[in-house]
Amino acid sequence: MELTFNNKANVLSAQLLTTHDHSPIYVITTETSLWGRTYTYLRDVNPAFHAGSLQPQRHNRNANSASGKKGGAKKGKGGAEAIGEKAQSQAYQTSLSPPSYRVGRHQGTIVGMINWKNKTMDVGGQRRKLVEVRRKEGGGWGVGLMQWSKEKVKGLGMCFGLAEKEKKAVNEGEVVEQENAWETKEKHRWSASTDNTEGDALGGADNDGTRDFWARRKRRLWQWASDRTEYCIEHEDEGWRISTTTSPRRTTGIFIVPYRPKLFGPMRPVTLKLTREALVKDEVFLILALVYEETMRGDRNVSL
C-alpha cells in the first residue's frame, strides 16, 4: 500500500490519499491548546460511504427549495405537497454526478489517537502508555557500548573490560586479514540490502545489525502487544524505515518526509509505503508511531 499526504510536510493535519485515484483513506487532525498539542486523531474514511451519504442531503435540499417556490402545490389546490419537474430533474442529475472525495475534518470513524499530555496511545479502542509500546534499542549506555564488535574496539584502541592481550597491536598479517574480512562483510551487507527478494517490496532485507553504536541510539522499537510483531523504526536521510526485529530482519515500510527546499519544481509529498505483512494487524499502530516519531524529530530540530 502506498499513500501520500496532501498537506506538504505537516503530518499532524493531513489526509492520506491513495496514489491511483487520490481518494482519502485516513484523515489526521490535531487539537491544540494554549500550552501545546493535546490530541491527534486518526480517522478511517470510506470514500464510497461518505460520498454517497452526502448526496441525499443535496437531493433533499434542492427538492425542498424547489417545492417551496414553483414546483410545490399551493394550499387549496389538491391539498398535498408535490415536487415539481425542475426539482426532480435536479435531484436526478445530482444522483448521477460522480462522488466527491472531499471530506471534512471530523468525518469518519476514529481508529487511533495520541494523547500528548498523558503520553498515551489508543488503537482500536485499547489504550496503552507510550513507555509500554516504545523503547530504545540496546538498553543503556553500557549495554550499547558492549554490543560493539571486538574488531571495532581494537581499531579504536579502546578498552571495555577486555583482556590485556587484546589491547596490543596485532601483526601486519592479521591486519590485512581483518581488512579483507571486513570488506567482504560490507559487500555482502550492501548486496543483501539492495536485493529485491520475494516478500520484501521495499528494498530487500535489512543489514545484519553491525552498525555503529550511534546508529543504534537512533533506533526505536515499537510493539503494541506481546503477541504482535516488534518493529524497528529508524530515521535515514529524508525519511523513516520500518523493519522487523526478528531474524532475518526485513523492511516492512518506509516513510518519506522531504524537508530540503527545492528551487525548481514542486516538492515531493510525504509518502508512506507499507507491505502486506505490516497491513495485517498493525496498520493503524504504525501510522501513529510514524506520526509520533516525525513530530518529535521536528521538535528536536526546532529546539536546536
PDB file of C-alpha atoms in Angstrom:
ATOM      1  CA  MET A   1       0.000   0.000   0.000  1.00  0.00           C
ATOM      2  CA  GLU A   2       1.241   3.466  -0.899  1.00  0.00           C
ATOM      3  CA  LEU A   3      -0.295   6.657   0.492  1.00  0.00           C
ATOM      4  CA  THR A   4       0.541  10.344   0.129  1.00  0.00           C
ATOM      5  CA  PHE A   5      -0.136  13.240   2.487  1.00  0.00           C
ATOM      6  CA  ASN A   6      -1.924  16.233   0.956  1.00  0.00           C
ATOM      7  CA  ASN A   7      -0.563  18.845   3.394  1.00  0.00           C
ATOM      8  CA  LYS A   8       3.113  19.038   2.385  1.00  0.00           C
ATOM      9  CA  ALA A   9       5.283  18.092   5.387  1.00  0.00           C
ATOM     10  CA  ASN A  10       2.628  18.619   8.062  1.00  0.00           C
ATOM     11  CA  VAL A  11       1.877  15.139   9.357  1.00  0.00           C
ATOM     12  CA  LEU A  12      -0.369  16.369  12.181  1.00  0.00           C
ATOM     13  CA  SER A  13      -3.141  17.681   9.938  1.00  0.00           C
ATOM     14  CA  ALA A  14      -3.499  15.961   6.586  1.00  0.00           C
ATOM     15  CA  GLN A  15      -5.439  13.496   4.501  1.00  0.00           C
ATOM     16  CA  LEU A  16      -3.848  10.213   3.479  1.00  0.00           C
ATOM     17  CA  LEU A  17      -4.624   9.714  -0.206  1.00  0.00           C
ATOM     18  CA  THR A  18      -4.203   6.685  -2.409  1.00  0.00           C
ATOM     19  CA  THR A  19      -1.822   7.035  -5.329  1.00  0.00           C
ATOM     20  CA  HIS A  20      -4.094   5.532  -8.015  1.00  0.00           C
ATOM     21  CA  ASP A  21      -7.172   7.774  -7.647  1.00  0.00           C
ATOM     22  CA  HIS A  22      -6.197  10.245  -4.866  1.00  0.00           C
ATOM     23  CA  SER A  23      -9.129   9.213  -2.685  1.00  0.00           C
ATOM     24  CA  PRO A  24      -8.727   9.629   1.091  1.00  0.00           C
ATOM     25  CA  ILE A  25      -8.382   6.602   3.319  1.00  0.00           C
ATOM     26  CA  TYR A  26      -7.413   8.274   6.597  1.00  0.00           C
ATOM     27  CA  VAL A  27      -7.682  11.788   7.975  1.00  0.00           C
ATOM     28  CA  ILE A  28      -5.280  13.072  10.640  1.00  0.00           C
ATOM     29  CA  THR A  29      -6.349  16.007  12.798  1.00  0.00           C
ATOM     30  CA  THR A  30      -4.716  17.572  15.840  1.00  0.00           C
ATOM     31  CA  GLU A  31      -6.239  19.637  18.611  1.00  0.00           C
ATOM     32  CA  THR A  32      -4.132  22.254  20.350  1.00  0.00           C
ATOM     33  CA  SER A  33      -4.474  24.414  23.409  1.00  0.00           C
ATOM     34  CA  LEU A  34      -2.610  27.346  24.872  1.00  0.00           C
ATOM     35  CA  TRP A  35       0.087  25.005  26.187  1.00  0.00           C
ATOM     36  CA  GLY A  36       0.619  22.977  23.007  1.00  0.00           C
ATOM     37  CA  ARG A  37      -0.757  19.854  21.376  1.00  0.00           C
ATOM     38  CA  THR A  38      -3.427  17.887  23.203  1.00  0.00           C
ATOM     39  CA  TYR A  39      -4.829  15.150  20.942  1.00  0.00           C
ATOM     40  CA  THR A  40      -4.058  13.759  17.495  1.00  0.00           C
ATOM     41  CA  TYR A  41      -6.848  11.735  15.894  1.00  0.00           C
ATOM     42  CA  LEU A  42      -6.628   9.205  13.073  1.00  0.00           C
ATOM     43  CA  ARG A  43      -9.971   8.745  11.342  1.00  0.00           C
ATOM     44  CA  ASP A  44     -10.843   5.990   8.896  1.00  0.00           C
ATOM     45  CA  VAL A  45     -12.645   7.434   5.885  1.00  0.00           C
ATOM     46  CA  ASN A  46     -14.620   5.283   3.469  1.00  0.00           C
ATOM     47  CA  PRO A  47     -14.903   7.267   0.213  1.00  0.00           C
ATOM     48  CA  ALA A  48     -17.862   5.286  -1.137  1.00  0.00           C
ATOM     49  CA  PHE A  49     -19.867   5.555   2.076  1.00  0.00           C
ATOM     50  CA  HIS A  50     -19.218   9.208   2.816  1.00  0.00           C
ATOM     51  CA  ALA A  51     -19.575  10.384  -0.772  1.00  0.00           C
ATOM     52  CA  GLY A  52     -22.887   8.554  -1.064  1.00  0.00           C
ATOM     53  CA  SER A  53     -24.124   9.871   2.252  1.00  0.00           C
ATOM     54  CA  LEU A  54     -23.528  13.446   1.149  1.00  0.00           C
ATOM     55  CA  GLN A  55     -25.671  13.142  -1.992  1.00  0.00           C
ATOM     56  CA  PRO A  56     -29.063  12.587  -0.282  1.00  0.00           C
ATOM     57  CA  GLN A  57     -28.513  15.783   1.701  1.00  0.00           C
ATOM     58  CA  ARG A  58     -28.076  17.744  -1.524  1.00  0.00           C
ATOM     59  CA  HIS A  59     -31.093  15.952  -3.034  1.00  0.00           C
ATOM     60  CA  ASN A  60     -33.379  16.854  -0.121  1.00  0.00           C
ATOM     61  CA  ARG A  61     -32.165  20.445  -0.010  1.00  0.00           C
ATOM     62  CA  ASN A  62     -32.779  21.007  -3.722  1.00  0.00           C
ATOM     63  CA  ALA A  63     -36.099  19.247  -3.613  1.00  0.00           C
ATOM     64  CA  ASN A  64     -37.360  21.230  -0.639  1.00  0.00           C
ATOM     65  CA  SER A  65     -36.195  24.555  -2.021  1.00  0.00           C
ATOM     66  CA  ALA A  66     -37.793  23.877  -5.397  1.00  0.00           C
ATOM     67  CA  SER A  67     -41.026  22.556  -3.957  1.00  0.00           C
ATOM     68  CA  GLY A  68     -41.426  25.656  -1.839  1.00  0.00           C
ATOM     69  CA  LYS A  69     -41.166  28.013  -4.823  1.00  0.00           C
ATOM     70  CA  LYS A  70     -42.501  26.792  -8.173  1.00  0.00           C
ATOM     71  CA  GLY A  71     -42.885  23.045  -8.099  1.00  0.00           C
ATOM     72  CA  GLY A  72     -44.911  22.699  -4.907  1.00  0.00           C
ATOM     73  CA  ALA A  73     -48.695  22.656  -4.869  1.00  0.00           C
ATOM     74  CA  LYS A  74     -50.419  25.616  -3.333  1.00  0.00           C
ATOM     75  CA  LYS A  75     -52.856  25.375  -0.479  1.00  0.00           C
ATOM     76  CA  GLY A  76     -56.398  24.831  -1.563  1.00  0.00           C
ATOM     77  CA  LYS A  77     -55.417  23.197  -4.864  1.00  0.00           C
ATOM     78  CA  GLY A  78     -55.006  19.486  -4.404  1.00  0.00           C
ATOM     79  CA  GLY A  79     -54.362  19.572  -0.640  1.00  0.00           C
ATOM     80  CA  ALA A  80     -50.972  17.717  -0.907  1.00  0.00           C
ATOM     81  CA  GLU A  81     -47.269  18.571  -1.284  1.00  0.00           C
ATOM     82  CA  ALA A  82     -45.810  17.753  -4.710  1.00  0.00           C
ATOM     83  CA  ILE A  83     -42.317  18.068  -6.154  1.00  0.00           C
ATOM     84  CA  GLY A  84     -42.111  19.940  -9.445  1.00  0.00           C
ATOM     85  CA  GLU A  85     -40.439  18.764 -12.603  1.00  0.00           C
ATOM     86  CA  LYS A  86     -37.477  21.096 -12.103  1.00  0.00           C
ATOM     87  CA  ALA A  87     -36.758  19.699  -8.631  1.00  0.00           C
ATOM     88  CA  GLN A  88     -36.996  16.124  -9.918  1.00  0.00           C
ATOM     89  CA  SER A  89     -34.550  16.802 -12.742  1.00  0.00           C
ATOM     90  CA  GLN A  90     -32.101  18.470 -10.355  1.00  0.00           C
ATOM     91  CA  ALA A  91     -32.290  15.543  -7.943  1.00  0.00           C
ATOM     92  CA  TYR A  92     -31.784  13.051 -10.781  1.00  0.00           C
ATOM     93  CA  GLN A  93     -28.717  14.899 -12.072  1.00  0.00           C
ATOM     94  CA  THR A  94     -27.332  15.119  -8.550  1.00  0.00           C
ATOM     95  CA  SER A  95     -27.664  11.355  -8.058  1.00  0.00           C
ATOM     96  CA  LEU A  96     -25.764  10.722 -11.314  1.00  0.00           C
ATOM     97  CA  SER A  97     -22.915  13.117 -10.541  1.00  0.00           C
ATOM     98  CA  PRO A  98     -19.551  11.494  -9.638  1.00  0.00           C
ATOM     99  CA  PRO A  99     -18.883  11.196  -5.898  1.00  0.00           C
ATOM    100  CA  SER A 100     -16.775  13.895  -4.330  1.00  0.00           C
ATOM    101  CA  TYR A 101     -13.744  12.707  -2.362  1.00  0.00           C
ATOM    102  CA  ARG A 102     -13.528  15.839  -0.245  1.00  0.00           C
ATOM    103  CA  VAL A 103     -14.093  15.013   3.393  1.00  0.00           C
ATOM    104  CA  GLY A 104     -14.326  17.142   6.479  1.00  0.00           C
ATOM    105  CA  ARG A 105     -12.011  17.245   9.455  1.00  0.00           C
ATOM    106  CA  HIS A 106     -14.419  15.363  11.689  1.00  0.00           C
ATOM    107  CA  GLN A 107     -15.837  12.809   9.255  1.00  0.00           C
ATOM    108  CA  GLY A 108     -15.048   9.147   9.577  1.00  0.00           C
ATOM    109  CA  THR A 109     -14.532   6.769  12.464  1.00  0.00           C
ATOM    110  CA  ILE A 110     -11.765   7.368  14.999  1.00  0.00           C
ATOM    111  CA  VAL A 111      -9.477   4.328  14.878  1.00  0.00           C
ATOM    112  CA  GLY A 112      -6.445   5.763  16.687  1.00  0.00           C
ATOM    113  CA  MET A 113      -5.448   8.627  18.944  1.00  0.00           C
ATOM    114  CA  ILE A 114      -2.342  10.092  20.589  1.00  0.00           C
ATOM    115  CA  ASN A 115      -2.709  11.892  23.907  1.00  0.00           C
ATOM    116  CA  TRP A 116       0.299  14.209  24.020  1.00  0.00           C
ATOM    117  CA  LYS A 117      -0.296  15.378  27.580  1.00  0.00           C
ATOM    118  CA  ASN A 118      -0.708  11.967  29.210  1.00  0.00           C
ATOM    119  CA  LYS A 119       1.629  10.271  26.679  1.00  0.00           C
ATOM    120  CA  THR A 120      -0.783   7.513  25.776  1.00  0.00           C
ATOM    121  CA  MET A 121      -1.871   5.914  22.504  1.00  0.00           C
ATOM    122  CA  ASP A 122      -5.241   4.438  21.574  1.00  0.00           C
ATOM    123  CA  VAL A 123      -5.600   1.850  18.809  1.00  0.00           C
ATOM    124  CA  GLY A 124      -8.928   0.174  18.135  1.00  0.00           C
ATOM    125  CA  GLY A 125     -10.349   1.214  21.498  1.00  0.00           C
ATOM    126  CA  GLN A 126      -7.368  -0.051  23.513  1.00  0.00           C
ATOM    127  CA  ARG A 127      -5.212   2.439  25.403  1.00  0.00           C
ATOM    128  CA  ARG A 128      -1.580   1.974  26.360  1.00  0.00           C
ATOM    129  CA  LYS A 129       1.176   4.228  27.602  1.00  0.00           C
ATOM    130  CA  LEU A 130       3.970   5.133  25.230  1.00  0.00           C
ATOM    131  CA  VAL A 131       6.563   3.694  27.591  1.00  0.00           C
ATOM    132  CA  GLU A 132       4.857   0.316  27.186  1.00  0.00           C
ATOM    133  CA  VAL A 133       4.923   0.260  23.384  1.00  0.00           C
ATOM    134  CA  ARG A 134       8.077   2.287  22.617  1.00  0.00           C
ATOM    135  CA  ARG A 135      11.651   1.774  23.781  1.00  0.00           C
ATOM    136  CA  LYS A 136      15.222   2.363  22.670  1.00  0.00           C
ATOM    137  CA  GLU A 137      17.319  -0.369  21.140  1.00  0.00           C
ATOM    138  CA  GLY A 138      20.260  -1.676  23.142  1.00  0.00           C
ATOM    139  CA  GLY A 139      19.180  -0.528  26.591  1.00  0.00           C
ATOM    140  CA  GLY A 140      21.555   1.787  28.478  1.00  0.00           C
ATOM    141  CA  TRP A 141      24.902   3.231  27.530  1.00  0.00           C
ATOM    142  CA  GLY A 142      26.915   0.327  28.915  1.00  0.00           C
ATOM    143  CA  VAL A 143      24.850  -2.275  27.102  1.00  0.00           C
ATOM    144  CA  GLY A 144      25.105  -0.372  23.833  1.00  0.00           C
ATOM    145  CA  LEU A 145      28.859   0.034  24.102  1.00  0.00           C
ATOM    146  CA  MET A 146      29.440  -3.634  24.861  1.00  0.00           C
ATOM    147  CA  GLN A 147      27.486  -4.539  21.714  1.00  0.00           C
ATOM    148  CA  TRP A 148      30.347  -3.189  19.631  1.00  0.00           C
ATOM    149  CA  SER A 149      32.308  -5.852  17.864  1.00  0.00           C
ATOM    150  CA  LYS A 150      35.812  -6.650  19.083  1.00  0.00           C
ATOM    151  CA  GLU A 151      37.279  -5.592  15.738  1.00  0.00           C
ATOM    152  CA  LYS A 152      35.997  -2.039  16.149  1.00  0.00           C
ATOM    153  CA  VAL A 153      37.232  -1.866  19.722  1.00  0.00           C
ATOM    154  CA  LYS A 154      40.714  -2.914  18.592  1.00  0.00           C
ATOM    155  CA  GLY A 155      40.716  -0.437  15.738  1.00  0.00           C
ATOM    156  CA  LEU A 156      39.796   2.468  18.001  1.00  0.00           C
ATOM    157  CA  GLY A 157      42.264   1.394  20.677  1.00  0.00           C
ATOM    158  CA  MET A 158      39.596   1.351  23.363  1.00  0.00           C
ATOM    159  CA  CYS A 159      39.259  -0.949  26.328  1.00  0.00           C
ATOM    160  CA  PHE A 160      35.922  -2.029  27.737  1.00  0.00           C
ATOM    161  CA  GLY A 161      36.906  -4.754  30.165  1.00  0.00           C
ATOM    162  CA  LEU A 162      38.827  -6.763  27.570  1.00  0.00           C
ATOM    163  CA  ALA A 163      41.884  -8.793  28.375  1.00  0.00           C
ATOM    164  CA  GLU A 164      45.273  -7.108  28.317  1.00  0.00           C
ATOM    165  CA  LYS A 165      46.466  -9.175  25.379  1.00  0.00           C
ATOM    166  CA  GLU A 166      43.573  -7.962  23.219  1.00  0.00           C
ATOM    167  CA  LYS A 167      44.676  -4.354  23.666  1.00  0.00           C
ATOM    168  CA  LYS A 168      48.043  -4.979  21.999  1.00  0.00           C
ATOM    169  CA  ALA A 169      48.526  -4.213  18.327  1.00  0.00           C
ATOM    170  CA  VAL A 170      48.145  -7.150  16.025  1.00  0.00           C
ATOM    171  CA  ASN A 171      50.756  -8.001  13.456  1.00  0.00           C
ATOM    172  CA  GLU A 172      50.607  -6.974   9.828  1.00  0.00           C
ATOM    173  CA  GLY A 173      49.210 -10.274   8.589  1.00  0.00           C
ATOM    174  CA  GLU A 174      46.277 -10.173  10.969  1.00  0.00           C
ATOM    175  CA  VAL A 175      45.539  -6.574   9.994  1.00  0.00           C
ATOM    176  CA  VAL A 176      45.338  -7.497   6.307  1.00  0.00           C
ATOM    177  CA  GLU A 177      43.169 -10.492   7.122  1.00  0.00           C
ATOM    178  CA  GLN A 178      40.789  -8.374   9.187  1.00  0.00           C
ATOM    179  CA  GLU A 179      40.548  -5.737   6.461  1.00  0.00           C
ATOM    180  CA  ASN A 180      39.724  -8.340   3.833  1.00  0.00           C
ATOM    181  CA  ALA A 181      37.124  -9.919   6.090  1.00  0.00           C
ATOM    182  CA  TRP A 182      35.588  -6.514   6.793  1.00  0.00           C
ATOM    183  CA  GLU A 183      35.399  -5.649   3.061  1.00  0.00           C
ATOM    184  CA  THR A 184      33.767  -8.983   2.294  1.00  0.00           C
ATOM    185  CA  LYS A 185      31.277  -8.450   5.092  1.00  0.00           C
ATOM    186  CA  GLU A 186      30.413  -4.949   3.895  1.00  0.00           C
ATOM    187  CA  LYS A 187      29.933  -6.088   0.290  1.00  0.00           C
ATOM    188  CA  HIS A 188      27.665  -8.893   1.449  1.00  0.00           C
ATOM    189  CA  ARG A 189      25.657  -6.497   3.623  1.00  0.00           C
ATOM    190  CA  TRP A 190      25.089  -3.947   0.863  1.00  0.00           C
ATOM    191  CA  SER A 191      24.249  -6.602  -1.718  1.00  0.00           C
ATOM    192  CA  ALA A 192      21.708  -8.089   0.683  1.00  0.00           C
ATOM    193  CA  SER A 193      20.174  -4.692   1.449  1.00  0.00           C
ATOM    194  CA  THR A 194      19.725  -3.818  -2.245  1.00  0.00           C
ATOM    195  CA  ASP A 195      18.469  -7.235  -3.303  1.00  0.00           C
ATOM    196  CA  ASN A 196      14.744  -7.101  -4.005  1.00  0.00           C
ATOM    197  CA  THR A 197      13.731 -10.515  -2.720  1.00  0.00           C
ATOM    198  CA  GLU A 198      10.271 -12.016  -2.686  1.00  0.00           C
ATOM    199  CA  GLY A 199       8.063 -10.758   0.114  1.00  0.00           C
ATOM    200  CA  ASP A 200      10.057  -7.558   0.565  1.00  0.00           C
ATOM    201  CA  ALA A 201       8.872  -4.971  -1.918  1.00  0.00           C
ATOM    202  CA  LEU A 202      10.625  -2.018  -0.316  1.00  0.00           C
ATOM    203  CA  GLY A 203      14.306  -2.727  -0.728  1.00  0.00           C
ATOM    204  CA  GLY A 204      15.170  -6.200   0.466  1.00  0.00           C
ATOM    205  CA  ALA A 205      16.481  -7.468   3.765  1.00  0.00           C
ATOM    206  CA  ASP A 206      17.915  -5.210   6.389  1.00  0.00           C
ATOM    207  CA  ASN A 207      21.536  -5.362   7.465  1.00  0.00           C
ATOM    208  CA  ASP A 208      22.863  -7.888   9.946  1.00  0.00           C
ATOM    209  CA  GLY A 209      22.989  -5.475  12.901  1.00  0.00           C
ATOM    210  CA  THR A 210      26.669  -4.409  12.616  1.00  0.00           C
ATOM    211  CA  ARG A 211      26.084  -0.677  12.513  1.00  0.00           C
ATOM    212  CA  ASP A 212      27.936   1.507  14.911  1.00  0.00           C
ATOM    213  CA  PHE A 213      26.765   2.495  18.356  1.00  0.00           C
ATOM    214  CA  TRP A 214      25.486   5.936  17.351  1.00  0.00           C
ATOM    215  CA  ALA A 215      23.177   4.470  14.723  1.00  0.00           C
ATOM    216  CA  ARG A 216      21.766   2.124  17.348  1.00  0.00           C
ATOM    217  CA  ARG A 217      20.935   5.049  19.603  1.00  0.00           C
ATOM    218  CA  LYS A 218      18.640   6.466  16.896  1.00  0.00           C
ATOM    219  CA  ARG A 219      16.558   3.326  16.590  1.00  0.00           C
ATOM    220  CA  ARG A 220      13.210   2.977  18.309  1.00  0.00           C
ATOM    221  CA  LEU A 221      11.430  -0.313  18.889  1.00  0.00           C
ATOM    222  CA  TRP A 222       7.636  -0.327  18.743  1.00  0.00           C
ATOM    223  CA  GLN A 223       5.410  -3.228  19.775  1.00  0.00           C
ATOM    224  CA  TRP A 224       1.739  -2.882  20.564  1.00  0.00           C
ATOM    225  CA  ALA A 225       1.365  -6.170  22.463  1.00  0.00           C
ATOM    226  CA  SER A 226       3.417  -9.203  23.364  1.00  0.00           C
ATOM    227  CA  ASP A 227       1.695 -11.292  20.692  1.00  0.00           C
ATOM    228  CA  ARG A 228       2.284  -8.686  17.975  1.00  0.00           C
ATOM    229  CA  THR A 229       5.301  -8.120  15.754  1.00  0.00           C
ATOM    230  CA  GLU A 230       8.032  -5.828  17.073  1.00  0.00           C
ATOM    231  CA  TYR A 231       9.168  -3.140  14.630  1.00  0.00           C
ATOM    232  CA  CYS A 232      12.344  -1.094  14.490  1.00  0.00           C
ATOM    233  CA  ILE A 233      11.819   2.491  13.260  1.00  0.00           C
ATOM    234  CA  GLU A 234      14.984   4.304  12.234  1.00  0.00           C
ATOM    235  CA  HIS A 235      15.497   7.709  10.606  1.00  0.00           C
ATOM    236  CA  GLU A 236      17.550   7.692   7.408  1.00  0.00           C
ATOM    237  CA  ASP A 237      18.212  10.753   5.227  1.00  0.00           C
ATOM    238  CA  GLU A 238      14.758  12.115   4.333  1.00  0.00           C
ATOM    239  CA  GLY A 239      12.544   9.536   5.919  1.00  0.00           C
ATOM    240  CA  TRP A 240      11.980   6.618   8.228  1.00  0.00           C
ATOM    241  CA  ARG A 241      12.496   2.909   7.654  1.00  0.00           C
ATOM    242  CA  ILE A 242      10.422   0.239   9.368  1.00  0.00           C
ATOM    243  CA  SER A 243      11.868  -3.240   9.764  1.00  0.00           C
ATOM    244  CA  THR A 244      11.147  -6.301  11.832  1.00  0.00           C
ATOM    245  CA  THR A 245      13.423  -7.176  14.731  1.00  0.00           C
ATOM    246  CA  THR A 246      13.235 -10.928  14.266  1.00  0.00           C
ATOM    247  CA  SER A 247      15.865 -12.694  12.182  1.00  0.00           C
ATOM    248  CA  PRO A 248      16.014 -12.300   9.248  1.00  0.00           C
ATOM    249  CA  ARG A 249      15.202  -8.605   9.514  1.00  0.00           C
ATOM    250  CA  ARG A 250      13.034  -7.364   6.668  1.00  0.00           C
ATOM    251  CA  THR A 251      11.927  -3.902   5.683  1.00  0.00           C
ATOM    252  CA  THR A 252       8.150  -3.647   6.029  1.00  0.00           C
ATOM    253  CA  GLY A 253       7.650   0.057   5.351  1.00  0.00           C
ATOM    254  CA  ILE A 254       9.208   3.405   4.518  1.00  0.00           C
ATOM    255  CA  PHE A 255       8.005   6.901   5.388  1.00  0.00           C
ATOM    256  CA  ILE A 256       9.489   9.580   3.120  1.00  0.00           C
ATOM    257  CA  VAL A 257       9.387  13.116   4.545  1.00  0.00           C
ATOM    258  CA  PRO A 258      11.292  15.553   2.287  1.00  0.00           C
ATOM    259  CA  TYR A 259      12.413  18.625   4.175  1.00  0.00           C
ATOM    260  CA  ARG A 260      15.046  20.187   1.921  1.00  0.00           C
ATOM    261  CA  PRO A 261      13.638  23.127  -0.106  1.00  0.00           C
ATOM    262  CA  LYS A 262      13.794  22.926  -3.890  1.00  0.00           C
ATOM    263  CA  LEU A 263      14.485  25.830  -6.244  1.00  0.00           C
ATOM    264  CA  PHE A 264      12.697  24.352  -9.246  1.00  0.00           C
ATOM    265  CA  GLY A 265       9.658  22.157  -9.341  1.00  0.00           C
ATOM    266  CA  PRO A 266       7.248  21.128  -6.614  1.00  0.00           C
ATOM    267  CA  MET A 267       8.349  19.223  -3.555  1.00  0.00           C
ATOM    268  CA  ARG A 268       7.574  15.556  -3.309  1.00  0.00           C
ATOM    269  CA  PRO A 269       4.671  14.872  -0.970  1.00  0.00           C
ATOM    270  CA  VAL A 270       5.051  12.889   2.198  1.00  0.00           C
ATOM    271  CA  THR A 271       4.756   9.252   1.156  1.00  0.00           C
ATOM    272  CA  LEU A 272       4.016   6.149   3.208  1.00  0.00           C
ATOM    273  CA  LYS A 273       4.631   2.639   1.891  1.00  0.00           C
ATOM    274  CA  LEU A 274       3.666  -0.477   3.831  1.00  0.00           C
ATOM    275  CA  THR A 275       3.892  -4.118   2.858  1.00  0.00           C
ATOM    276  CA  ARG A 276       1.112  -6.627   3.337  1.00  0.00           C
ATOM    277  CA  GLU A 277       2.913  -8.050   6.326  1.00  0.00           C
ATOM    278  CA  ALA A 278       2.516  -4.746   8.176  1.00  0.00           C
ATOM    279  CA  LEU A 279      -1.055  -4.191   6.987  1.00  0.00           C
ATOM    280  CA  VAL A 280      -2.425  -7.345   8.572  1.00  0.00           C
ATOM    281  CA  LYS A 281      -2.714  -6.112  12.164  1.00  0.00           C
ATOM    282  CA  ASP A 282      -0.530  -3.052  12.738  1.00  0.00           C
ATOM    283  CA  GLU A 283      -1.558  -0.588  10.035  1.00  0.00           C
ATOM    284  CA  VAL A 284      -3.089   1.979  12.398  1.00  0.00           C
ATOM    285  CA  PHE A 285      -0.414   1.422  15.028  1.00  0.00           C
ATOM    286  CA  LEU A 286       2.439   2.038  12.576  1.00  0.00           C
ATOM    287  CA  ILE A 287       0.833   5.192  11.181  1.00  0.00           C
ATOM    288  CA  LEU A 288       0.526   6.644  14.676  1.00  0.00           C
ATOM    289  CA  ALA A 289       4.072   5.576  15.529  1.00  0.00           C
ATOM    290  CA  LEU A 290       5.464   7.307  12.430  1.00  0.00           C
ATOM    291  CA  VAL A 291       3.480  10.461  13.139  1.00  0.00           C
ATOM    292  CA  TYR A 292       4.830  10.493  16.690  1.00  0.00           C
ATOM    293  CA  GLU A 293       8.454   9.935  15.650  1.00  0.00           C
ATOM    294  CA  GLU A 294       8.362  12.575  12.906  1.00  0.00           C
ATOM    295  CA  THR A 295       6.730  15.092  15.243  1.00  0.00           C
ATOM    296  CA  MET A 296       9.337  14.519  17.938  1.00  0.00           C
ATOM    297  CA  ARG A 297      12.129  14.810  15.362  1.00  0.00           C
ATOM    298  CA  GLY A 298      10.738  18.151  14.231  1.00  0.00           C
ATOM    299  CA  ASP A 299      10.515  19.377  17.823  1.00  0.00           C
ATOM    300  CA  ARG A 300      14.150  18.460  18.452  1.00  0.00           C
ATOM    301  CA  ASN A 301      15.292  20.326  15.342  1.00  0.00           C
ATOM    302  CA  VAL A 302      13.343  23.424  16.349  1.00  0.00           C
ATOM    303  CA  SER A 303      14.760  23.351  19.881  1.00  0.00           C
ATOM    304  CA  LEU A 304      18.306  23.280  18.492  1.00  0.00           C
TER     305      LEU A 304
END
